[in-house]
Amino acid sequence: MTTSISRRSLIAGSIAGTAAIAAPAFAKAAPKWDETVDVIVVGTGFAGLAAAIEAKKAGANVIVLEKMTFAGGNSAINGGIMTATGCPQQKMHGIKDSQELLEKDILVAGAYMNNREKVHQMVSQVLSNYEWCVNELGVQFLPDAIGQEGGHSVPRYVTTTNGSGSGIVMKELEYVKKLGIPVRLRTYVEHIVRDESGRVTGLEVRENYKFPDKTSGTVKRIAAKKGVILCYGGFAADVKFRMYQDPKLDASLDTTNQPSATSELWRETSAIGCLQVQNDWIQCGPWGNPKEKGMGIGWQFNQTAAAEYGIWVNSKGDRFVNELANRKVRADAIMVEQQNGLKAFAICNEPNVQPLKKQRPGFLEKMLDAKILDKYDTVEAMAKGAGIPLDELKKTIAAFNEAVKTKKDPAFGRYINNDQVPMVDGPWYIGECQPKVHHCMGGLYTDLNCQVIDVRNDKPIPGLYAAGESTSGVHGAVRLGSVAILDCLVFGRIAGQKAAKA
């Protein structure tokens, strides 16, 4: 039997079918909201708190959600170093720098996989960001110290006086409290709600959540009239999820991150149609120390002393990498040495650890007390203690001292700091280097207004913004050290401003 279908009914059916395709498959019926605010910020790190501050200043009613029992996340244990091209500390040390050079360094390290517009947008605010930290937040940076992380052409980072990212986070939290912005701890985001039009309208959360039990707490639904800002950070502590992206990053590798750096919202944003890119570009910090768990403090010697003013050598006593190359180059080089059955050591002598002592008062003594570092009166004693051939180590130190004198490093082309002196006088200090999973360069794809892009139509998702490590675009293949805080604060502020005006 043949069924007759009228042209009118066929057209009507086609329109209905098109509408069904156009509507988000993940759209839910509008929930019964338990609370309504203007802006919800997820995350209490650098980016989230900056976003909350700017949204509130722009007149929005703002709340900040944090799944843990404490605020700050990875930002609170960050090393407290921030790129600040043009700052007074650079001028004090006679360092020539420019925004153009900083932008070039970021692109070169990122293998030009960066979003150039976002890089330019960030770099154009590098000095104003420093001034915002000092003048508005009241952050205290060491007034006469300037440092150089790997991949940077010149020294350009400033350091908080307490040697930690908490020196910024605590000032942000003080400002948030002053502005009357509620920070709700133990509040886990279970779902991001998109309506039939595709707009993000709010969140389903669990209050009184107990990490890591995703079923704990009480469900609550909070509507956001203007927008939701996602600043939930990376997933370096989530071994299973990071191995999906890069199978090499298995449980044998420690991470510098807090245990809370997990993947729930990476999965949720993917499920609701958010465009994510470059998630498999995950950075290992090369300067970790295997004698301590997590971020620790040993990295401060390995980087601030040995990488900037000393040398890195393998078990044979040979330099094997430019100590100021970008993090991927150095981490990969260490892993190659380890594959060959060798260790990587960071070495510096007393005159050249003075910048570390200035930037991190008391920390060298803490490392020695914790036996993270070893101290020796002579090169001979150090070589014997570490099991390094003495003659080769002496030869390596002599060659590097010549590079210091001539300001040219023919072996690796390393930048020689203006304040560096030849390594002659003891005592000598030595620590081991071990890469640790550190930072996610990929993530949510956002436009210049920090709006998250829809994977289905390449358009901004109404009501959804993001900033910080949850996003992609700025760093490309490799994030330069000390650029993370700059990234988080600049785009966190932009996200807050734009969401409040929505």
Coordinates of C-alpha atoms in Angstrom, one line a residue:
M1 CA 0.0 0.0 0.0
T2 CA 1.4 3.4 -1.0
T3 CA 1.1 6.3 1.5
S4 CA 0.4 9.8 -0.1
I5 CA 2.3 12.7 1.5
S6 CA 1.2 16.2 0.7
R7 CA 3.7 18.9 -0.3
R8 CA 2.6 21.0 2.6
S9 CA 3.1 18.3 5.1
L10 CA 6.6 17.5 3.6
I11 CA 7.6 21.1 3.9
A12 CA 6.3 21.3 7.5
G13 CA 8.2 18.2 8.4
S14 CA 11.4 19.5 6.8
I15 CA 11.2 22.7 8.8
A16 CA 10.6 20.8 12.0
G17 CA 13.5 18.6 11.2
T18 CA 15.8 21.6 10.5
A19 CA 14.7 23.2 13.8
A20 CA 15.6 20.0 15.6
I21 CA 19.0 19.9 14.1
A22 CA 19.6 23.6 14.8
A23 CA 18.6 23.2 18.5
P24 CA 21.4 22.0 20.7
A25 CA 21.1 18.3 21.3
F26 CA 22.3 19.0 24.9
A27 CA 19.6 21.6 25.6
K28 CA 17.5 20.9 28.7
A29 CA 14.1 22.1 29.7
A30 CA 14.6 25.3 31.7
P31 CA 15.2 24.2 35.3
K32 CA 13.6 25.7 38.3
W33 CA 16.3 28.0 39.5
D34 CA 17.1 28.2 43.2
E35 CA 19.0 31.4 42.9
T36 CA 19.7 34.1 40.3
V37 CA 22.7 36.4 39.9
D38 CA 24.2 38.4 37.1
V39 CA 27.6 36.7 36.7
I40 CA 28.9 33.3 38.0
V41 CA 32.7 32.9 38.1
V42 CA 34.0 29.3 38.4
G43 CA 37.5 29.1 39.9
T44 CA 39.4 31.1 42.5
G45 CA 42.8 31.4 40.8
F46 CA 44.4 34.4 39.2
A47 CA 41.9 34.6 36.3
G48 CA 38.7 33.8 38.2
L49 CA 39.4 36.4 40.9
A50 CA 40.4 39.0 38.4
A51 CA 37.2 38.4 36.4
A52 CA 35.1 38.7 39.6
I53 CA 36.7 42.0 40.5
E54 CA 36.1 43.6 37.1
A55 CA 32.6 42.3 36.7
K56 CA 31.7 43.7 40.1
K57 CA 33.3 47.0 39.4
A58 CA 31.2 47.1 36.2
G59 CA 28.0 46.9 38.3
A60 CA 27.2 43.2 38.1
N61 CA 26.0 41.0 41.0
V62 CA 28.7 38.4 41.1
I63 CA 29.4 35.1 42.9
V64 CA 32.6 33.0 42.8
L65 CA 32.5 29.2 43.0
E66 CA 35.3 26.9 44.2
K67 CA 35.1 23.2 44.6
M68 CA 37.8 22.8 47.2
T69 CA 37.8 23.8 50.9
F70 CA 40.4 26.6 50.1
A71 CA 40.7 29.3 47.5
G72 CA 43.6 29.8 45.1
G73 CA 44.0 26.5 43.3
N74 CA 47.3 26.2 41.5
S75 CA 47.7 30.0 41.5
A76 CA 48.3 29.9 45.2
I77 CA 51.3 27.6 44.8
N78 CA 52.5 29.3 41.6
G79 CA 56.1 30.5 41.8
G80 CA 55.1 34.2 42.0
I81 CA 57.0 35.3 38.9
M82 CA 55.3 37.5 36.3
T83 CA 56.4 38.9 33.0
A84 CA 56.5 42.7 33.3
T85 CA 58.3 44.2 30.3
G86 CA 58.9 47.9 30.8
C87 CA 58.7 47.7 34.6
P88 CA 61.0 49.7 36.9
Q89 CA 63.0 46.6 37.8
Q90 CA 64.1 46.1 34.2
K91 CA 65.1 49.8 33.9
M92 CA 67.1 49.6 37.2
H93 CA 69.2 46.7 35.7
G94 CA 69.7 48.4 32.4
I95 CA 67.8 45.7 30.4
K96 CA 66.6 46.6 26.9
D97 CA 63.3 45.1 26.1
S98 CA 60.1 45.8 24.2
Q99 CA 56.6 44.5 23.8
E100 CA 57.6 43.5 20.2
L101 CA 60.4 41.3 21.5
L102 CA 58.2 39.7 24.1
E103 CA 55.6 39.0 21.5
K104 CA 58.2 37.4 19.2
D105 CA 59.5 35.2 22.1
I106 CA 56.0 33.9 22.9
L107 CA 55.4 33.1 19.2
V108 CA 58.8 31.4 18.7
A109 CA 58.4 29.2 21.8
G110 CA 54.8 28.4 20.8
A111 CA 56.0 27.2 17.4
Y112 CA 53.7 29.8 15.9
M113 CA 50.7 27.7 16.9
N114 CA 49.5 30.6 19.0
N115 CA 46.5 32.8 18.2
R116 CA 48.5 35.9 17.2
E117 CA 45.7 38.3 17.9
K118 CA 45.4 37.0 21.4
V119 CA 49.1 37.2 22.0
H120 CA 49.2 40.8 20.7
Q121 CA 46.2 41.6 22.9
M122 CA 47.9 40.3 26.0
V123 CA 51.3 41.7 25.3
S124 CA 49.9 45.2 24.7
Q125 CA 48.8 45.2 28.4
V126 CA 51.9 43.8 29.9
L127 CA 53.0 47.1 31.7
S128 CA 49.4 48.2 32.6
N129 CA 48.9 44.7 34.1
Y130 CA 52.0 45.2 36.3
E131 CA 50.7 48.6 37.3
W132 CA 47.2 47.2 38.1
C133 CA 48.7 44.6 40.4
V134 CA 50.8 47.2 42.2
N135 CA 48.5 50.2 42.3
E136 CA 45.1 48.6 42.5
L137 CA 45.6 45.3 44.2
G138 CA 48.6 46.4 46.3
V139 CA 50.8 43.4 45.3
Q140 CA 54.3 43.7 46.5
F141 CA 57.1 42.7 44.1
L142 CA 60.8 42.7 45.0
P143 CA 61.9 46.2 44.0
D144 CA 65.4 45.4 42.7
A145 CA 65.1 41.9 41.3
I146 CA 64.5 40.9 37.7
G147 CA 64.7 37.4 36.4
Q148 CA 64.8 35.4 33.1
E149 CA 62.9 32.2 32.5
G150 CA 63.7 29.8 29.7
G151 CA 62.8 31.0 26.2
H152 CA 62.9 34.7 27.0
S153 CA 65.5 36.8 25.2
V154 CA 66.2 38.9 28.2
P155 CA 65.3 39.1 32.0
R156 CA 61.8 40.4 32.3
Y157 CA 60.0 38.7 35.2
V158 CA 59.3 40.3 38.6
T159 CA 58.8 38.2 41.8
T160 CA 56.4 38.6 44.6
T161 CA 58.0 39.4 47.9
N162 CA 56.8 36.1 49.5
G163 CA 58.1 34.1 46.5
S164 CA 54.7 32.6 45.7
G165 CA 51.6 33.2 43.6
S166 CA 49.7 33.6 46.9
G167 CA 51.3 37.1 47.0
I168 CA 48.9 38.0 44.3
V169 CA 46.0 35.7 45.1
M170 CA 45.7 36.9 48.7
K171 CA 45.5 40.5 47.5
E172 CA 42.9 39.5 45.0
L173 CA 40.9 37.8 47.7
E174 CA 41.2 40.9 49.9
Y175 CA 39.8 43.1 47.1
V176 CA 37.0 40.6 46.4
K177 CA 36.0 40.8 50.1
K178 CA 36.2 44.6 50.0
L179 CA 33.9 44.6 47.0
G180 CA 31.4 42.3 48.8
I181 CA 31.7 39.4 46.3
P182 CA 30.8 36.0 47.9
V183 CA 33.4 33.2 47.4
R184 CA 31.6 29.9 47.9
L185 CA 33.9 27.0 48.8
R186 CA 33.1 23.3 48.4
T187 CA 30.8 24.1 45.5
Y188 CA 31.2 21.7 42.6
V189 CA 29.9 22.4 39.1
E190 CA 28.1 19.4 37.9
H191 CA 26.5 20.8 34.7
I192 CA 26.5 23.9 32.6
V193 CA 23.0 24.6 31.4
R194 CA 22.3 25.7 27.8
D195 CA 18.8 26.5 26.7
E196 CA 17.1 25.7 23.4
S197 CA 18.5 28.9 21.8
G198 CA 22.1 27.7 22.7
R199 CA 22.6 30.3 25.5
V200 CA 24.3 29.4 28.7
T201 CA 21.8 30.3 31.4
G202 CA 23.3 29.0 34.5
L203 CA 24.8 26.1 36.4
E204 CA 23.8 23.0 38.3
V205 CA 26.1 22.7 41.3
R206 CA 26.6 20.6 44.4
E207 CA 27.0 22.6 47.6
N208 CA 29.0 21.1 50.5
Y209 CA 30.9 18.9 48.0
K210 CA 33.6 16.7 49.4
F211 CA 36.5 16.3 47.0
P212 CA 36.8 14.0 45.0
D213 CA 33.3 12.4 45.6
K214 CA 31.2 13.7 42.7
T215 CA 28.0 12.4 44.3
S216 CA 28.6 14.3 47.5
G217 CA 26.8 17.5 48.5
T218 CA 23.3 18.9 47.7
V219 CA 22.2 19.9 44.2
K220 CA 21.4 23.5 43.6
R221 CA 20.6 25.4 40.4
I222 CA 22.0 29.0 40.0
A223 CA 20.9 31.2 37.0
A224 CA 23.3 33.7 35.5
K225 CA 21.4 36.6 33.8
K226 CA 24.5 38.0 32.1
G227 CA 27.0 35.2 32.0
V228 CA 29.1 32.4 33.3
I229 CA 32.9 32.8 33.4
L230 CA 34.9 29.6 33.4
C231 CA 38.4 29.8 35.0
Y232 CA 38.7 26.2 36.2
G233 CA 42.3 25.7 35.2
G234 CA 44.1 22.6 33.8
F235 CA 44.0 18.9 34.3
A236 CA 47.6 18.0 35.0
A237 CA 46.7 16.0 38.2
D238 CA 44.2 13.8 36.2
V239 CA 46.4 11.0 35.0
K240 CA 43.7 9.2 33.0
F241 CA 42.6 12.3 31.2
R242 CA 46.1 13.6 30.5
M243 CA 47.0 10.2 29.1
Y244 CA 44.1 10.4 26.6
Q245 CA 45.9 13.5 25.3
D246 CA 49.5 12.3 25.6
P247 CA 50.1 8.6 26.6
K248 CA 53.6 9.4 27.7
L249 CA 52.3 11.3 30.7
D250 CA 51.5 8.3 32.8
A251 CA 51.5 7.9 36.6
S252 CA 55.2 7.5 36.7
L253 CA 55.4 11.3 36.3
D254 CA 54.7 13.5 39.2
T255 CA 52.8 16.8 38.7
T256 CA 53.4 20.3 40.1
N257 CA 49.7 20.8 40.3
Q258 CA 47.2 20.7 43.2
P259 CA 45.2 17.4 43.4
S260 CA 42.2 19.5 42.3
A261 CA 43.6 20.0 38.8
T262 CA 41.2 17.5 37.3
S263 CA 39.2 17.2 34.1
E264 CA 35.5 17.4 35.1
L265 CA 34.8 20.7 33.4
W266 CA 37.0 19.9 30.4
R267 CA 34.6 17.0 29.8
E268 CA 31.5 19.0 30.6
T269 CA 32.4 21.9 28.2
S270 CA 33.1 19.3 25.5
A271 CA 29.8 17.7 26.1
I272 CA 27.8 20.9 25.7
G273 CA 29.5 21.9 22.4
C274 CA 32.4 24.1 23.4
L275 CA 35.3 24.2 20.9
Q276 CA 38.5 22.9 22.4
V277 CA 41.9 22.8 20.6
Q278 CA 45.5 21.7 21.3
N279 CA 44.5 19.7 24.4
D280 CA 47.4 17.3 23.8
W281 CA 50.0 20.1 24.2
I282 CA 50.8 19.6 27.9
Q283 CA 53.9 21.1 29.4
C284 CA 56.3 19.5 31.8
G285 CA 58.3 21.8 34.0
P286 CA 62.0 20.7 33.5
W287 CA 63.2 22.2 36.8
G288 CA 61.4 19.8 39.2
N289 CA 63.3 18.0 41.9
P290 CA 62.7 14.3 42.4
K291 CA 63.5 14.5 46.1
E292 CA 60.2 16.2 46.8
K293 CA 56.5 15.7 45.8
G294 CA 54.6 18.2 43.7
M295 CA 55.8 21.8 42.9
G296 CA 57.9 21.9 46.0
I297 CA 60.7 24.5 46.3
G298 CA 63.7 22.8 44.7
W299 CA 62.7 24.2 41.3
Q300 CA 63.7 27.7 42.7
F301 CA 67.4 26.6 42.8
N302 CA 67.3 24.6 39.6
Q303 CA 65.8 27.6 37.7
T304 CA 66.6 30.9 39.5
A305 CA 70.1 29.9 40.4
A306 CA 71.5 27.2 38.1
A307 CA 69.5 27.9 34.9
E308 CA 70.0 31.6 35.1
Y309 CA 73.4 31.9 36.7
G310 CA 74.9 28.4 36.7
I311 CA 74.8 25.3 34.5
W312 CA 72.9 22.0 34.0
V313 CA 75.1 18.9 33.4
N314 CA 74.5 15.2 33.0
S315 CA 76.1 12.4 35.0
K316 CA 79.1 12.6 32.7
G317 CA 79.7 16.2 33.6
D318 CA 78.6 17.6 30.2
R319 CA 76.2 20.4 29.5
F320 CA 73.4 18.9 27.4
V321 CA 71.0 21.8 26.8
N322 CA 70.7 25.5 26.8
E323 CA 69.7 26.1 30.4
L324 CA 67.5 29.0 29.2
A325 CA 65.8 27.2 26.4
N326 CA 62.0 26.9 26.6
R327 CA 60.5 24.3 28.9
K328 CA 59.7 21.7 26.3
V329 CA 63.2 21.7 24.9
R330 CA 64.7 21.3 28.4
A331 CA 62.2 18.7 29.6
D332 CA 62.7 16.7 26.5
A333 CA 66.5 16.9 26.8
I334 CA 66.4 15.7 30.4
M335 CA 64.2 12.7 29.4
V336 CA 66.7 11.8 26.6
E337 CA 69.5 11.8 29.2
Q338 CA 67.4 9.6 31.5
Q339 CA 66.7 7.2 28.6
N340 CA 70.4 6.9 28.3
G341 CA 70.7 6.0 31.9
L342 CA 72.0 9.4 33.0
K343 CA 70.8 12.0 35.5
A344 CA 70.5 15.8 35.1
F345 CA 72.1 18.0 37.7
A346 CA 71.7 21.8 38.3
I347 CA 74.9 23.4 39.6
C348 CA 75.7 26.9 40.9
N349 CA 78.3 28.5 43.2
E350 CA 78.1 30.9 46.1
P351 CA 78.6 34.2 44.2
N352 CA 76.0 33.2 41.6
V353 CA 73.3 32.2 44.1
Q354 CA 73.0 35.7 45.4
P355 CA 70.1 36.6 43.0
L356 CA 68.2 33.5 44.4
K357 CA 68.9 34.7 47.9
K358 CA 67.5 38.1 47.0
Q359 CA 64.4 36.8 45.3
R360 CA 63.7 34.0 47.7
P361 CA 65.1 34.9 51.1
G362 CA 65.7 31.9 53.3
F363 CA 64.7 29.3 50.7
L364 CA 68.2 28.1 50.0
E365 CA 68.6 27.2 53.6
K366 CA 65.2 25.4 53.5
M367 CA 66.3 23.3 50.6
L368 CA 69.5 22.4 52.3
D369 CA 67.7 21.5 55.5
A370 CA 65.3 19.3 53.5
K371 CA 68.2 17.7 51.7
I372 CA 66.8 18.7 48.4
L373 CA 70.1 20.3 47.6
D374 CA 73.7 19.3 48.6
K375 CA 76.4 21.8 49.5
Y376 CA 80.1 21.3 49.0
D377 CA 83.2 23.4 49.7
T378 CA 85.0 22.4 46.6
V379 CA 84.3 21.2 43.0
E380 CA 86.2 18.0 43.9
A381 CA 83.9 17.2 46.8
M382 CA 80.8 18.0 44.7
A383 CA 81.9 15.7 41.8
K384 CA 82.7 12.9 44.2
G385 CA 79.4 13.3 46.1
A386 CA 77.3 13.3 42.9
G387 CA 79.3 10.6 41.1
I388 CA 80.3 13.0 38.3
P389 CA 83.8 12.6 36.6
L390 CA 85.9 15.4 38.0
D391 CA 88.0 16.2 35.0
E392 CA 85.0 16.5 32.6
L393 CA 83.1 18.6 35.1
K394 CA 86.1 21.0 35.5
K395 CA 86.4 21.2 31.7
T396 CA 82.7 22.1 31.4
I397 CA 82.9 24.7 34.1
A398 CA 86.0 26.3 32.5
A399 CA 84.3 26.4 29.1
F400 CA 81.3 28.1 30.6
N401 CA 83.4 30.6 32.5
E402 CA 84.9 31.6 29.2
A403 CA 81.4 32.2 27.9
V404 CA 80.6 34.4 30.9
K405 CA 83.7 36.5 30.2
T406 CA 83.0 36.9 26.5
K407 CA 79.2 37.1 26.8
K408 CA 79.0 34.4 24.1
D409 CA 78.1 30.8 24.6
P410 CA 79.3 28.9 21.4
A411 CA 78.1 25.6 22.8
F412 CA 74.4 26.4 23.2
G413 CA 73.9 30.1 22.4
R414 CA 72.6 30.9 25.9
Y415 CA 72.0 34.4 27.1
I416 CA 74.6 35.5 29.6
N417 CA 73.0 37.6 32.4
N418 CA 74.6 41.0 33.1
D419 CA 75.0 40.2 36.7
Q420 CA 76.6 36.8 36.2
V421 CA 80.2 36.2 37.2
P422 CA 82.5 33.2 36.4
M423 CA 82.0 30.2 38.6
V424 CA 85.2 30.0 40.5
D425 CA 84.7 30.5 44.2
G426 CA 82.8 28.0 46.4
P427 CA 80.9 26.8 48.2
W428 CA 79.1 24.8 45.5
Y429 CA 75.5 23.7 45.3
I430 CA 74.0 20.9 43.3
G431 CA 70.4 19.6 42.9
E432 CA 68.8 17.0 40.5
C433 CA 66.3 18.0 37.8
Q434 CA 63.2 15.9 37.1
P435 CA 60.4 17.0 34.7
K436 CA 56.9 17.1 36.2
V437 CA 53.6 17.6 34.4
H438 CA 52.9 21.3 34.8
H439 CA 50.6 23.2 32.4
C440 CA 47.9 22.7 29.7
M441 CA 48.4 24.9 26.7
G442 CA 45.2 23.9 25.0
G443 CA 41.6 24.2 26.1
L444 CA 38.5 26.3 25.3
Y445 CA 38.8 28.4 22.2
T446 CA 37.8 32.0 22.9
D447 CA 37.5 35.2 20.9
L448 CA 39.1 38.5 21.8
N449 CA 36.1 39.2 24.2
C450 CA 36.8 35.9 26.0
Q451 CA 33.6 34.4 24.7
V452 CA 33.7 30.6 24.2
I453 CA 33.2 29.4 20.6
D454 CA 30.6 26.9 19.7
V455 CA 32.0 23.8 17.9
R456 CA 29.0 23.5 15.7
N457 CA 28.9 27.0 14.1
D458 CA 32.1 28.8 15.0
K459 CA 30.2 31.5 16.8
P460 CA 30.4 32.7 20.4
I461 CA 28.2 30.8 22.8
P462 CA 25.9 33.5 24.4
G463 CA 26.5 33.8 28.1
L464 CA 29.7 31.8 28.3
Y465 CA 33.2 33.3 28.9
A466 CA 36.5 31.8 29.9
A467 CA 40.0 32.8 30.8
G468 CA 43.2 31.3 32.2
E469 CA 44.5 27.8 31.8
S470 CA 41.1 26.5 30.8
T471 CA 41.6 28.3 27.5
S472 CA 43.8 27.9 24.5
G473 CA 45.3 30.3 22.0
V474 CA 48.0 32.3 23.8
H475 CA 50.8 29.8 24.4
G476 CA 50.7 27.5 21.4
A477 CA 53.1 24.6 21.7
V478 CA 55.0 25.9 24.7
R479 CA 54.1 28.3 27.5
L480 CA 57.0 30.5 28.5
G481 CA 57.7 30.7 32.2
S482 CA 56.3 33.8 34.0
V483 CA 53.7 34.4 31.2
A484 CA 51.0 32.4 33.0
I485 CA 50.1 35.1 35.5
L486 CA 50.1 37.7 32.8
D487 CA 47.7 35.6 30.7
C488 CA 45.4 34.9 33.6
L489 CA 45.1 38.4 34.8
V490 CA 44.8 40.1 31.5
F491 CA 42.1 37.8 30.1
G492 CA 40.4 37.3 33.5
R493 CA 39.9 41.1 33.6
I494 CA 38.6 41.2 30.1
A495 CA 36.2 38.3 30.7
G496 CA 34.8 40.1 33.8
Q497 CA 34.3 43.3 32.0
K498 CA 32.6 41.8 28.9
A499 CA 30.3 39.5 30.9
A500 CA 29.1 42.4 33.1
K501 CA 28.2 44.4 30.0
A502 CA 26.3 41.5 28.3

